[in-house]
PDB file of C-alpha atoms in Angstrom:
ATOM      1  CA  UNK A 223      96.511-101.246 -96.343  1.00  0.00           C
ATOM      2  CA  UNK A 224      96.117-101.717 -92.589  1.00  0.00           C
ATOM      3  CA  UNK A 225      97.700 -98.307 -91.984  1.00  0.00           C
ATOM      4  CA  UNK A 226      95.414 -96.681 -94.544  1.00  0.00           C
ATOM      5  CA  UNK A 227      92.398 -98.333 -92.945  1.00  0.00           C
ATOM      6  CA  UNK A 228      93.538 -97.252 -89.481  1.00  0.00           C
ATOM      7  CA  UNK A 229      94.057 -93.665 -90.636  1.00  0.00           C
ATOM      8  CA  UNK A 230      90.627 -93.671 -92.239  1.00  0.00           C
ATOM      9  CA  UNK A 231      89.064 -94.896 -88.981  1.00  0.00           C
ATOM     10  CA  UNK A 232      90.884 -92.201 -87.032  1.00  0.00           C
ATOM     11  CA  UNK A 233      89.715 -89.533 -89.456  1.00  0.00           C
ATOM     12  CA  UNK A 234      86.152 -90.850 -89.303  1.00  0.00           C
ATOM     13  CA  UNK A 235      86.291 -90.816 -85.511  1.00  0.00           C
ATOM     14  CA  UNK A 236      87.621 -87.269 -85.373  1.00  0.00           C
ATOM     15  CA  UNK A 237      84.938 -86.243 -87.848  1.00  0.00           C
ATOM     16  CA  UNK A 238      82.315 -86.888 -85.208  1.00  0.00           C
ATOM     17  CA  UNK A 239      84.092 -85.325 -82.310  1.00  0.00           C
ATOM     18  CA  UNK A 240      83.396 -81.619 -82.430  1.00  0.00           C
ATOM     19  CA  UNK A 241      81.700 -79.746 -79.625  1.00  0.00           C
ATOM     20  CA  UNK A 242      80.058 -76.649 -81.096  1.00  0.00           C
ATOM     21  CA  UNK A 243      78.352 -73.822 -79.206  1.00  0.00           C
ATOM     22  CA  UNK A 244      75.734 -71.462 -80.604  1.00  0.00           C
ATOM     23  CA  UNK A 245      75.448 -68.231 -78.605  1.00  0.00           C
ATOM     24  CA  UNK A 246      72.105 -66.641 -79.346  1.00  0.00           C
ATOM     25  CA  UNK A 247      70.547 -70.024 -80.111  1.00  0.00           C
ATOM     26  CA  UNK A 248      66.911 -69.012 -79.470  1.00  0.00           C
ATOM     27  CA  UNK A 249      66.866 -66.169 -81.975  1.00  0.00           C
ATOM     28  CA  UNK A 250      65.813 -65.866 -85.596  1.00  0.00           C
ATOM     29  CA  UNK A 251      69.183 -67.058 -86.895  1.00  0.00           C
ATOM     30  CA  UNK A 252      70.098 -69.176 -83.876  1.00  0.00           C
ATOM     31  CA  UNK A 253      67.207 -71.643 -84.152  1.00  0.00           C
ATOM     32  CA  UNK A 254      67.545 -72.624 -87.833  1.00  0.00           C
ATOM     33  CA  UNK A 255      71.358 -72.562 -87.484  1.00  0.00           C
ATOM     34  CA  UNK A 256      71.150 -74.960 -84.531  1.00  0.00           C
ATOM     35  CA  UNK A 257      68.826 -77.206 -86.568  1.00  0.00           C
ATOM     36  CA  UNK A 258      71.346 -77.374 -89.435  1.00  0.00           C
ATOM     37  CA  UNK A 259      74.218 -78.102 -87.036  1.00  0.00           C
ATOM     38  CA  UNK A 260      72.188 -80.839 -85.291  1.00  0.00           C
ATOM     39  CA  UNK A 261      71.616 -82.406 -88.697  1.00  0.00           C
ATOM     40  CA  UNK A 262      75.353 -82.740 -89.398  1.00  0.00           C
ATOM     41  CA  UNK A 263      77.530 -85.809 -88.723  1.00  0.00           C
ATOM     42  CA  UNK A 264      80.441 -83.389 -88.116  1.00  0.00           C
ATOM     43  CA  UNK A 265      78.958 -82.297 -84.769  1.00  0.00           C
ATOM     44  CA  UNK A 266      78.976 -84.609 -81.746  1.00  0.00           C
ATOM     45  CA  UNK A 267      77.883 -82.112 -79.069  1.00  0.00           C
ATOM     46  CA  UNK A 268      75.752 -79.031 -79.547  1.00  0.00           C
ATOM     47  CA  UNK A 269      75.764 -76.480 -76.770  1.00  0.00           C
ATOM     48  CA  UNK A 270      72.973 -73.906 -77.053  1.00  0.00           C
ATOM     49  CA  UNK A 271      73.077 -70.634 -75.110  1.00  0.00           C
ATOM     50  CA  UNK A 272      70.747 -67.653 -74.945  1.00  0.00           C
ATOM     51  CA  UNK A 273      69.194 -65.333 -72.389  1.00  0.00           C
ATOM     52  CA  UNK A 274      65.734 -66.931 -72.881  1.00  0.00           C
ATOM     53  CA  UNK A 275      63.931 -69.992 -74.309  1.00  0.00           C
ATOM     54  CA  UNK A 276      67.014 -72.223 -74.711  1.00  0.00           C
ATOM     55  CA  UNK A 277      65.720 -75.172 -72.643  1.00  0.00           C
ATOM     56  CA  UNK A 278      62.769 -75.447 -75.044  1.00  0.00           C
ATOM     57  CA  UNK A 279      64.866 -75.123 -78.212  1.00  0.00           C
ATOM     58  CA  UNK A 280      67.309 -77.728 -76.869  1.00  0.00           C
ATOM     59  CA  UNK A 281      64.537 -80.162 -75.862  1.00  0.00           C
ATOM     60  CA  UNK A 282      62.933 -79.817 -79.290  1.00  0.00           C
ATOM     61  CA  UNK A 283      66.189 -80.371 -81.224  1.00  0.00           C
ATOM     62  CA  UNK A 284      67.264 -83.231 -78.939  1.00  0.00           C
ATOM     63  CA  UNK A 285      64.498 -85.447 -80.395  1.00  0.00           C
ATOM     64  CA  UNK A 286      66.046 -85.384 -83.881  1.00  0.00           C
ATOM     65  CA  UNK A 287      67.498 -88.759 -84.902  1.00  0.00           C
ATOM     66  CA  UNK A 288      71.095 -87.634 -85.398  1.00  0.00           C
ATOM     67  CA  UNK A 289      73.998 -88.323 -83.108  1.00  0.00           C
ATOM     68  CA  UNK A 290      74.776 -84.847 -81.776  1.00  0.00           C
ATOM     69  CA  UNK A 291      73.782 -84.473 -78.135  1.00  0.00           C
ATOM     70  CA  UNK A 292      72.060 -81.161 -77.409  1.00  0.00           C
ATOM     71  CA  UNK A 293      72.242 -79.177 -74.163  1.00  0.00           C
ATOM     72  CA  UNK A 294      70.530 -75.860 -73.476  1.00  0.00           C
ATOM     73  CA  UNK A 295      71.964 -73.146 -71.220  1.00  0.00           C
ATOM     74  CA  UNK A 296      70.082 -70.016 -70.204  1.00  0.00           C
ATOM     75  CA  UNK A 297      71.225 -66.794 -68.574  1.00  0.00           C
ATOM     76  CA  UNK A 298      74.611 -65.244 -67.832  1.00  0.00           C
ATOM     77  CA  UNK A 299      75.349 -67.615 -64.923  1.00  0.00           C
ATOM     78  CA  UNK A 300      75.260 -70.614 -67.316  1.00  0.00           C
ATOM     79  CA  UNK A 301      77.391 -69.059 -70.082  1.00  0.00           C
ATOM     80  CA  UNK A 302      80.672 -70.493 -68.769  1.00  0.00           C
ATOM     81  CA  UNK A 303      79.242 -74.006 -68.629  1.00  0.00           C
ATOM     82  CA  UNK A 304      77.917 -73.653 -72.171  1.00  0.00           C
ATOM     83  CA  UNK A 305      81.400 -72.859 -73.481  1.00  0.00           C
ATOM     84  CA  UNK A 306      83.448 -75.411 -71.550  1.00  0.00           C
ATOM     85  CA  UNK A 307      85.306 -77.716 -73.935  1.00  0.00           C
ATOM     86  CA  UNK A 308      83.958 -76.114 -77.115  1.00  0.00           C
ATOM     87  CA  UNK A 309      86.123 -76.251 -80.233  1.00  0.00           C
ATOM     88  CA  UNK A 310      83.931 -73.971 -82.341  1.00  0.00           C
ATOM     89  CA  UNK A 311      81.711 -71.134 -81.113  1.00  0.00           C
ATOM     90  CA  UNK A 312      79.219 -69.526 -83.495  1.00  0.00           C
ATOM     91  CA  UNK A 313      77.735 -66.213 -82.381  1.00  0.00           C
ATOM     92  CA  UNK A 314      74.514 -64.954 -84.013  1.00  0.00           C
ATOM     93  CA  UNK A 315      73.389 -63.146 -80.815  1.00  0.00           C
ATOM     94  CA  UNK A 316      72.097 -59.589 -80.984  1.00  0.00           C
ATOM     95  CA  UNK A 317      69.265 -57.512 -82.419  1.00  0.00           C
ATOM     96  CA  UNK A 318      68.288 -57.545 -86.114  1.00  0.00           C
ATOM     97  CA  UNK A 319      67.755 -54.597 -88.444  1.00  0.00           C
ATOM     98  CA  UNK A 320      64.380 -52.996 -88.993  1.00  0.00           C
ATOM     99  CA  UNK A 321      63.456 -51.114 -92.199  1.00  0.00           C
ATOM    100  CA  UNK A 322      65.445 -47.871 -92.533  1.00  0.00           C
ATOM    101  CA  UNK A 323      68.260 -49.100 -90.291  1.00  0.00           C
ATOM    102  CA  UNK A 324      71.832 -49.631 -91.393  1.00  0.00           C
ATOM    103  CA  UNK A 325      73.970 -52.365 -89.838  1.00  0.00           C
ATOM    104  CA  UNK A 326      75.790 -49.581 -87.969  1.00  0.00           C
ATOM    105  CA  UNK A 327      72.538 -48.597 -86.234  1.00  0.00           C
ATOM    106  CA  UNK A 328      72.811 -51.913 -84.385  1.00  0.00           C
ATOM    107  CA  UNK A 329      76.209 -50.941 -83.030  1.00  0.00           C
ATOM    108  CA  UNK A 330      75.462 -49.894 -79.447  1.00  0.00           C
ATOM    109  CA  UNK A 331      73.311 -52.899 -78.561  1.00  0.00           C
ATOM    110  CA  UNK A 332      75.274 -55.564 -80.402  1.00  0.00           C
ATOM    111  CA  UNK A 333      78.726 -54.238 -79.472  1.00  0.00           C
ATOM    112  CA  UNK A 334      77.952 -54.794 -75.784  1.00  0.00           C
ATOM    113  CA  UNK A 335      76.494 -58.254 -76.415  1.00  0.00           C
ATOM    114  CA  UNK A 336      79.476 -59.394 -78.515  1.00  0.00           C
ATOM    115  CA  UNK A 337      82.022 -57.970 -76.060  1.00  0.00           C
ATOM    116  CA  UNK A 338      80.340 -59.872 -73.195  1.00  0.00           C
ATOM    117  CA  UNK A 339      80.273 -63.144 -75.142  1.00  0.00           C
ATOM    118  CA  UNK A 340      83.860 -62.733 -76.405  1.00  0.00           C
ATOM    119  CA  UNK A 341      84.969 -62.136 -72.810  1.00  0.00           C
ATOM    120  CA  UNK A 342      83.326 -65.432 -71.785  1.00  0.00           C
ATOM    121  CA  UNK A 343      85.025 -67.260 -74.696  1.00  0.00           C
ATOM    122  CA  UNK A 344      88.396 -65.835 -73.636  1.00  0.00           C
ATOM    123  CA  UNK A 345      87.826 -67.198 -70.107  1.00  0.00           C
ATOM    124  CA  UNK A 346      86.214 -70.570 -70.836  1.00  0.00           C
ATOM    125  CA  UNK A 347      87.372 -71.742 -74.300  1.00  0.00           C
ATOM    126  CA  UNK A 348      90.358 -69.567 -75.290  1.00  0.00           C
ATOM    127  CA  UNK A 349      91.509 -72.045 -77.969  1.00  0.00           C
ATOM    128  CA  UNK A 350      88.151 -72.268 -79.761  1.00  0.00           C
ATOM    129  CA  UNK A 351      87.429 -71.058 -83.280  1.00  0.00           C
ATOM    130  CA  UNK A 352      85.147 -68.031 -82.927  1.00  0.00           C
ATOM    131  CA  UNK A 353      82.705 -67.344 -85.771  1.00  0.00           C
ATOM    132  CA  UNK A 354      80.893 -64.021 -85.470  1.00  0.00           C
ATOM    133  CA  UNK A 355      77.600 -63.447 -87.284  1.00  0.00           C
ATOM    134  CA  UNK A 356      76.357 -60.542 -85.113  1.00  0.00           C
ATOM    135  CA  UNK A 357      76.247 -57.286 -87.064  1.00  0.00           C
ATOM    136  CA  UNK A 358      77.900 -54.910 -87.727  1.00  0.00           C
ATOM    137  CA  UNK A 359      80.562 -57.568 -88.502  1.00  0.00           C
ATOM    138  CA  UNK A 360      82.959 -54.819 -89.665  1.00  0.00           C
ATOM    139  CA  UNK A 361      83.025 -53.677 -86.010  1.00  0.00           C
ATOM    140  CA  UNK A 362      82.196 -56.830 -84.031  1.00  0.00           C
ATOM    141  CA  UNK A 363      85.318 -58.642 -85.297  1.00  0.00           C
ATOM    142  CA  UNK A 364      87.640 -55.861 -84.052  1.00  0.00           C
ATOM    143  CA  UNK A 365      85.647 -55.923 -80.769  1.00  0.00           C
ATOM    144  CA  UNK A 366      86.123 -59.687 -80.374  1.00  0.00           C
ATOM    145  CA  UNK A 367      89.836 -59.397 -81.209  1.00  0.00           C
ATOM    146  CA  UNK A 368      90.463 -56.574 -78.722  1.00  0.00           C
ATOM    147  CA  UNK A 369      88.606 -58.418 -75.932  1.00  0.00           C
ATOM    148  CA  UNK A 370      90.667 -61.578 -76.585  1.00  0.00           C
ATOM    149  CA  UNK A 371      93.849 -59.444 -76.523  1.00  0.00           C
ATOM    150  CA  UNK A 372      92.907 -58.070 -73.086  1.00  0.00           C
ATOM    151  CA  UNK A 373      92.918 -61.659 -71.801  1.00  0.00           C
ATOM    152  CA  UNK A 374      96.192 -62.459 -73.614  1.00  0.00           C
ATOM    153  CA  UNK A 375      94.564 -65.255 -75.649  1.00  0.00           C
ATOM    154  CA  UNK A 376      94.079 -63.595 -79.040  1.00  0.00           C
ATOM    155  CA  UNK A 377      94.898 -65.800 -82.016  1.00  0.00           C
ATOM    156  CA  UNK A 378      94.091 -64.020 -85.309  1.00  0.00           C
ATOM    157  CA  UNK A 379      93.889 -67.378 -87.099  1.00  0.00           C
ATOM    158  CA  UNK A 380      90.883 -68.394 -84.985  1.00  0.00           C
ATOM    159  CA  UNK A 381      88.584 -65.351 -85.147  1.00  0.00           C
ATOM    160  CA  UNK A 382      86.267 -65.128 -88.169  1.00  0.00           C
ATOM    161  CA  UNK A 383      83.625 -62.670 -89.297  1.00  0.00           C
ATOM    162  CA  UNK A 384      81.114 -64.793 -91.192  1.00  0.00           C
ATOM    163  CA  UNK A 385      80.560 -63.083 -94.560  1.00  0.00           C
ATOM    164  CA  UNK A 386      79.470 -66.327 -96.253  1.00  0.00           C
ATOM    165  CA  UNK A 387      75.958 -65.004 -96.955  1.00  0.00           C
ATOM    166  CA  UNK A 388      77.476 -62.472 -99.368  1.00  0.00           C
ATOM    167  CA  UNK A 389      79.088 -65.335-101.301  1.00  0.00           C
ATOM    168  CA  UNK A 390      75.891 -67.408-101.195  1.00  0.00           C
ATOM    169  CA  UNK A 391      73.877 -64.446-102.536  1.00  0.00           C
ATOM    170  CA  UNK A 392      76.432 -63.675-105.237  1.00  0.00           C
ATOM    171  CA  UNK A 393      76.399 -67.329-106.359  1.00  0.00           C
ATOM    172  CA  UNK A 394      72.593 -67.369-106.454  1.00  0.00           C
ATOM    173  CA  UNK A 395      72.161 -64.078-108.320  1.00  0.00           C
ATOM    174  CA  UNK A 396      74.836 -64.907-110.921  1.00  0.00           C
ATOM    175  CA  UNK A 397      73.297 -68.351-111.446  1.00  0.00           C
ATOM    176  CA  UNK A 398      69.835 -66.800-111.941  1.00  0.00           C
ATOM    177  CA  UNK A 399      71.104 -64.347-114.556  1.00  0.00           C
ATOM    178  CA  UNK A 400      73.078 -66.987-116.463  1.00  0.00           C
ATOM    179  CA  UNK A 401      70.729 -69.972-116.102  1.00  0.00           C
ATOM    180  CA  UNK A 402      73.334 -71.971-114.143  1.00  0.00           C
ATOM    181  CA  UNK A 403      73.020 -74.365-111.200  1.00  0.00           C
ATOM    182  CA  UNK A 404      73.863 -72.137-108.192  1.00  0.00           C
ATOM    183  CA  UNK A 405      75.535 -75.065-106.415  1.00  0.00           C
ATOM    184  CA  UNK A 406      78.210 -75.031-109.128  1.00  0.00           C
ATOM    185  CA  UNK A 407      78.850 -71.272-109.099  1.00  0.00           C
ATOM    186  CA  UNK A 408      81.545 -69.737-106.910  1.00  0.00           C
ATOM    187  CA  UNK A 409      82.013 -65.980-106.636  1.00  0.00           C
ATOM    188  CA  UNK A 410      84.679 -64.773-104.182  1.00  0.00           C
ATOM    189  CA  UNK A 411      83.457 -61.765-102.178  1.00  0.00           C
ATOM    190  CA  UNK A 412      86.044 -59.585-100.456  1.00  0.00           C
ATOM    191  CA  UNK A 413      86.188 -56.471 -98.255  1.00  0.00           C
ATOM    192  CA  UNK A 414      83.694 -56.228 -95.434  1.00  0.00           C
ATOM    193  CA  UNK A 415      80.096 -57.139 -94.657  1.00  0.00           C
ATOM    194  CA  UNK A 416      78.048 -53.966 -95.118  1.00  0.00           C
ATOM    195  CA  UNK A 417      76.866 -52.001 -98.148  1.00  0.00           C
ATOM    196  CA  UNK A 418      79.667 -50.804-100.373  1.00  0.00           C
ATOM    197  CA  UNK A 419      82.334 -52.670 -98.358  1.00  0.00           C
ATOM    198  CA  UNK A 420      80.877 -55.883 -99.871  1.00  0.00           C
ATOM    199  CA  UNK A 421      82.934 -56.447-103.031  1.00  0.00           C
ATOM    200  CA  UNK A 422      81.950 -59.371-105.264  1.00  0.00           C
ATOM    201  CA  UNK A 423      84.758 -60.415-107.601  1.00  0.00           C
ATOM    202  CA  UNK A 424      82.620 -61.385-110.587  1.00  0.00           C
ATOM    203  CA  UNK A 425      85.752 -61.428-112.778  1.00  0.00           C
ATOM    204  CA  UNK A 426      86.963 -64.415-110.740  1.00  0.00           C
ATOM    205  CA  UNK A 427      83.699 -66.356-110.792  1.00  0.00           C
ATOM    206  CA  UNK A 428      83.912 -70.044-111.631  1.00  0.00           C
ATOM    207  CA  UNK A 429      82.631 -70.945-114.154  1.00  0.00           C
ATOM    208  CA  UNK A 430      83.758 -67.800-115.982  1.00  0.00           C
ATOM    209  CA  UNK A 431      80.898 -65.367-116.650  1.00  0.00           C
ATOM    210  CA  UNK A 432      80.733 -61.999-118.377  1.00  0.00           C
ATOM    211  CA  UNK A 433      78.247 -59.155-118.041  1.00  0.00           C
ATOM    212  CA  UNK A 434      77.934 -55.825-119.854  1.00  0.00           C
ATOM    213  CA  UNK A 435      79.010 -52.875-117.654  1.00  0.00           C
ATOM    214  CA  UNK A 436      75.480 -51.721-116.754  1.00  0.00           C
ATOM    215  CA  UNK A 437      74.357 -55.222-115.774  1.00  0.00           C
ATOM    216  CA  UNK A 438      77.569 -55.793-113.780  1.00  0.00           C
ATOM    217  CA  UNK A 439      76.988 -52.561-111.885  1.00  0.00           C
ATOM    218  CA  UNK A 440      73.353 -53.493-111.126  1.00  0.00           C
ATOM    219  CA  UNK A 441      74.336 -57.027-110.057  1.00  0.00           C
ATOM    220  CA  UNK A 442      77.064 -55.689-107.753  1.00  0.00           C
ATOM    221  CA  UNK A 443      74.581 -53.236-106.213  1.00  0.00           C
ATOM    222  CA  UNK A 444      72.045 -56.005-105.670  1.00  0.00           C
ATOM    223  CA  UNK A 445      74.614 -58.203-103.882  1.00  0.00           C
ATOM    224  CA  UNK A 446      75.657 -55.247-101.701  1.00  0.00           C
ATOM    225  CA  UNK A 447      72.075 -54.365-100.759  1.00  0.00           C
ATOM    226  CA  UNK A 448      70.614 -57.895-100.674  1.00  0.00           C
ATOM    227  CA  UNK A 449      70.296 -57.773 -96.888  1.00  0.00           C
ATOM    228  CA  UNK A 450      68.209 -54.617 -97.146  1.00  0.00           C
ATOM    229  CA  UNK A 451      66.062 -56.341 -99.792  1.00  0.00           C
ATOM    230  CA  UNK A 452      65.121 -58.942 -97.142  1.00  0.00           C
ATOM    231  CA  UNK A 453      64.687 -56.352 -94.351  1.00  0.00           C
ATOM    232  CA  UNK A 454      62.206 -54.462 -96.565  1.00  0.00           C
ATOM    233  CA  UNK A 455      60.349 -57.615 -97.621  1.00  0.00           C
ATOM    234  CA  UNK A 456      59.968 -58.676 -93.976  1.00  0.00           C
ATOM    235  CA  UNK A 457      58.445 -55.231 -93.302  1.00  0.00           C
ATOM    236  CA  UNK A 458      59.553 -54.862 -89.688  1.00  0.00           C
ATOM    237  CA  UNK A 459      59.604 -58.554 -88.798  1.00  0.00           C
ATOM    238  CA  UNK A 460      63.413 -58.718 -88.858  1.00  0.00           C
ATOM    239  CA  UNK A 461      66.236 -59.374 -91.283  1.00  0.00           C
ATOM    240  CA  UNK A 462      67.725 -62.368 -93.107  1.00  0.00           C
ATOM    241  CA  UNK A 463      67.536 -65.335 -90.741  1.00  0.00           C
ATOM    242  CA  UNK A 464      67.066 -68.496 -92.803  1.00  0.00           C
ATOM    243  CA  UNK A 465      69.611 -67.714 -95.534  1.00  0.00           C
ATOM    244  CA  UNK A 466      71.991 -66.464 -92.811  1.00  0.00           C
ATOM    245  CA  UNK A 467      71.559 -69.707 -90.871  1.00  0.00           C
ATOM    246  CA  UNK A 468      72.361 -71.644 -94.067  1.00  0.00           C
ATOM    247  CA  UNK A 469      75.466 -69.516 -94.689  1.00  0.00           C
ATOM    248  CA  UNK A 470      76.586 -69.765 -91.038  1.00  0.00           C
ATOM    249  CA  UNK A 471      76.237 -73.545 -91.180  1.00  0.00           C
ATOM    250  CA  UNK A 472      78.113 -73.706 -94.490  1.00  0.00           C
ATOM    251  CA  UNK A 473      81.042 -71.795 -92.975  1.00  0.00           C
ATOM    252  CA  UNK A 474      80.996 -73.885 -89.777  1.00  0.00           C
ATOM    253  CA  UNK A 475      81.005 -77.145 -91.755  1.00  0.00           C
ATOM    254  CA  UNK A 476      83.936 -75.929 -93.889  1.00  0.00           C
ATOM    255  CA  UNK A 477      85.842 -75.060 -90.716  1.00  0.00           C
ATOM    256  CA  UNK A 478      85.075 -78.451 -89.120  1.00  0.00           C
ATOM    257  CA  UNK A 479      86.096 -80.276 -92.313  1.00  0.00           C
ATOM    258  CA  UNK A 480      89.419 -78.402 -92.318  1.00  0.00           C
ATOM    259  CA  UNK A 481      89.937 -79.063 -88.591  1.00  0.00           C
ATOM    260  CA  UNK A 482      89.403 -82.759 -89.343  1.00  0.00           C
ATOM    261  CA  UNK A 483      92.240 -82.679 -91.868  1.00  0.00           C
ATOM    262  CA  UNK A 484      90.350 -82.211 -95.131  1.00  0.00           C
ATOM    263  CA  UNK A 485      92.644 -80.411 -97.574  1.00  0.00           C
ATOM    264  CA  UNK A 486      91.912 -77.544 -99.930  1.00  0.00           C
ATOM    265  CA  UNK A 487      89.012 -76.051 -97.963  1.00  0.00           C
ATOM    266  CA  UNK A 488      88.672 -72.385 -98.954  1.00  0.00           C
ATOM    267  CA  UNK A 489      86.146 -69.867 -97.601  1.00  0.00           C
ATOM    268  CA  UNK A 490      86.092 -66.076 -97.531  1.00  0.00           C
ATOM    269  CA  UNK A 491      85.825 -64.462 -94.087  1.00  0.00           C
ATOM    270  CA  UNK A 492      86.455 -61.084 -92.440  1.00  0.00           C
ATOM    271  CA  UNK A 493      89.703 -61.519 -90.486  1.00  0.00           C
ATOM    272  CA  UNK A 494      92.841 -59.763 -89.244  1.00  0.00           C
ATOM    273  CA  UNK A 495      94.731 -59.088 -92.438  1.00  0.00           C
ATOM    274  CA  UNK A 496      97.879 -57.673 -94.023  1.00  0.00           C
ATOM    275  CA  UNK A 497      96.427 -57.852 -97.540  1.00  0.00           C
ATOM    276  CA  UNK A 498      95.350 -54.197 -97.756  1.00  0.00           C
ATOM    277  CA  UNK A 499      95.798 -51.002 -95.735  1.00  0.00           C
ATOM    278  CA  UNK A 500      92.824 -52.155 -93.594  1.00  0.00           C
ATOM    279  CA  UNK A 501      93.646 -54.061 -90.396  1.00  0.00           C
ATOM    280  CA  UNK A 502      90.747 -56.410 -91.081  1.00  0.00           C
ATOM    281  CA  UNK A 503      89.618 -57.515 -94.509  1.00  0.00           C
ATOM    282  CA  UNK A 504      87.787 -60.436 -96.063  1.00  0.00           C
ATOM    283  CA  UNK A 505      89.627 -62.498 -98.688  1.00  0.00           C
ATOM    284  CA  UNK A 506      89.623 -66.195 -99.646  1.00  0.00           C
ATOM    285  CA  UNK A 507      91.288 -68.205 -96.855  1.00  0.00           C
ATOM    286  CA  UNK A 508      92.737 -71.695 -96.944  1.00  0.00           C
ATOM    287  CA  UNK A 509      91.430 -73.298 -93.743  1.00  0.00           C
ATOM    288  CA  UNK A 510      93.311 -75.939 -91.754  1.00  0.00           C
ATOM    289  CA  UNK A 511      93.523 -77.699 -88.394  1.00  0.00           C
ATOM    290  CA  UNK A 512      94.405 -74.453 -86.618  1.00  0.00           C
ATOM    291  CA  UNK A 513      92.022 -72.114 -88.390  1.00  0.00           C
ATOM    292  CA  UNK A 514      93.540 -69.965 -91.117  1.00  0.00           C
ATOM    293  CA  UNK A 515      96.332 -71.918 -92.747  1.00  0.00           C
ATOM    294  CA  UNK A 516      96.987 -69.330 -95.444  1.00  0.00           C
ATOM    295  CA  UNK A 517      95.418 -66.050 -96.492  1.00  0.00           C
ATOM    296  CA  UNK A 518      95.090 -66.371-100.277  1.00  0.00           C
ATOM    297  CA  UNK A 519      94.872 -62.588-100.631  1.00  0.00           C
ATOM    298  CA  UNK A 520      93.037 -60.384-103.079  1.00  0.00           C
ATOM    299  CA  UNK A 521      94.548 -61.805-106.243  1.00  0.00           C
ATOM    300  CA  UNK A 522      93.992 -60.216-109.643  1.00  0.00           C
ATOM    301  CA  UNK A 523      91.168 -57.683-109.822  1.00  0.00           C
ATOM    302  CA  UNK A 524      89.424 -56.035-112.749  1.00  0.00           C
ATOM    303  CA  UNK A 525      89.595 -52.228-113.047  1.00  0.00           C
ATOM    304  CA  UNK A 526      85.957 -52.065-111.852  1.00  0.00           C
ATOM    305  CA  UNK A 527      86.779 -54.186-108.785  1.00  0.00           C
ATOM    306  CA  UNK A 528      89.910 -52.172-107.948  1.00  0.00           C
ATOM    307  CA  UNK A 529      87.731 -49.066-107.868  1.00  0.00           C
ATOM    308  CA  UNK A 530      85.233 -50.802-105.538  1.00  0.00           C
ATOM    309  CA  UNK A 531      88.068 -51.745-103.157  1.00  0.00           C
ATOM    310  CA  UNK A 532      89.422 -48.179-103.132  1.00  0.00           C
ATOM    311  CA  UNK A 533      85.941 -46.768-102.451  1.00  0.00           C
ATOM    312  CA  UNK A 534      85.322 -49.162 -99.545  1.00  0.00           C
ATOM    313  CA  UNK A 535      88.462 -48.296 -97.563  1.00  0.00           C
ATOM    314  CA  UNK A 536      87.306 -45.234 -95.620  1.00  0.00           C
ATOM    315  CA  UNK A 537      84.043 -46.783 -94.445  1.00  0.00           C
ATOM    316  CA  UNK A 538      85.802 -50.015 -93.488  1.00  0.00           C
ATOM    317  CA  UNK A 539      88.530 -48.218 -91.518  1.00  0.00           C
ATOM    318  CA  UNK A 540      85.884 -46.177 -89.693  1.00  0.00           C
ATOM    319  CA  UNK A 541      83.900 -49.273 -88.697  1.00  0.00           C
ATOM    320  CA  UNK A 542      87.077 -51.038 -87.513  1.00  0.00           C
ATOM    321  CA  UNK A 543      88.078 -48.010 -85.438  1.00  0.00           C
ATOM    322  CA  UNK A 544      84.574 -47.856 -83.889  1.00  0.00           C
ATOM    323  CA  UNK A 545      85.007 -51.448 -82.697  1.00  0.00           C
ATOM    324  CA  UNK A 546      88.495 -50.884 -81.316  1.00  0.00           C
ATOM    325  CA  UNK A 547      87.469 -47.661 -79.571  1.00  0.00           C
ATOM    326  CA  UNK A 548      84.456 -49.376 -77.998  1.00  0.00           C
ATOM    327  CA  UNK A 549      86.719 -51.904 -76.242  1.00  0.00           C
ATOM    328  CA  UNK A 550      89.304 -49.266 -75.303  1.00  0.00           C
ATOM    329  CA  UNK A 551      86.555 -47.244 -73.569  1.00  0.00           C
ATOM    330  CA  UNK A 552      84.867 -50.196 -71.854  1.00  0.00           C
ATOM    331  CA  UNK A 553      84.585 -50.056 -68.070  1.00  0.00           C
TER     332      UNK A 553
END
C-alpha cells in the first residue's frame, strides 16, 4: 500500500511538472491555445513567445488562478530564453489563410518562420516534443525534420504535425448527422492536413455508424473542406483559430498525459512514417514517455477509403518534397 501511495504521489508530482512553450502566442490561435494550456493542471510553466504583444498576453494570463507560471518573451533575441528547459513546444506561428487561398499559398511566409523556430528548438531544447500547427503542415513537418537533422538532433518520435482538428471536425459532423454526443464519437483521420489528403476513416468510427454512399461522399468532402468553410465565413478576418486552439490543446494534453506515464493514449498526427509509400503520413499513434511509442498504422480500410488514400498520394508527396527542398536550398 505504501509503495502504491508513493507511486501515486510521484505520478501526481510529475503531472504538474511540464514546461510548455507556445511559439506564436500572440496570434489568433496562440492566445486561446495559451489560455487553454494555462487552465490545465498538467502544465507547471508556460513560456509564451512571439514577435509582438507577448508581454501583454503573458501579464493577462498570469492573473488566472491556476498554478502554471506564465512568462512572455518577445523578439528573436529572446527566443532562446523562451525555449530553455521546455519539454513540449507548440508552434502555431505564421500567417492565416484568406478567402481564395489554399494552405499551400502560405508556403513561402510560413516555411521561413517554421524553419527559424525549428532551428531555435534544435539549439535550445533538442529533446523537446515539437508540435507543429503552422500550415501547410504537409510541408512544415518535413521542414522541421530537415532542420533538426542539420543539427544532428532529429528524433522522428518527437516531431508531430497537429492534425487533431480534422478528427475533432469529423467527430462533430458525424455526431450531428447521427444525433450522438460528439464527446463519445471517435473517427480516425489519416493522410495529411490539406484538402483531399485529409482522409476520415468513417468505417472505423466508434460507435459504429453507417451512411449511404452519397451521404458518405458529402460528409467526407465537408471534413476535407471544413477549414475553407471557416475561412469563407470569417470573410477575410482569418481562418479557424478557436477550434484549432481547442484541437492543439487536446493533442498537447494527450502528449503530456502519455509523458506522465498514462497508458493507452492514442492520437492521430502527421509524422515520419513507414506505413505507406509517403515519407510522412498521419495514422493513429500510441503515445508514451518518449513521444511515439508505436505507430498503429492504417489498419483495415473500406474500398472507398482505399481509393481516397490512393488519390492523396501525389499531392502529399509533392508537399513533402516542397518542404525538404526548401531546407536543402536554405542559405
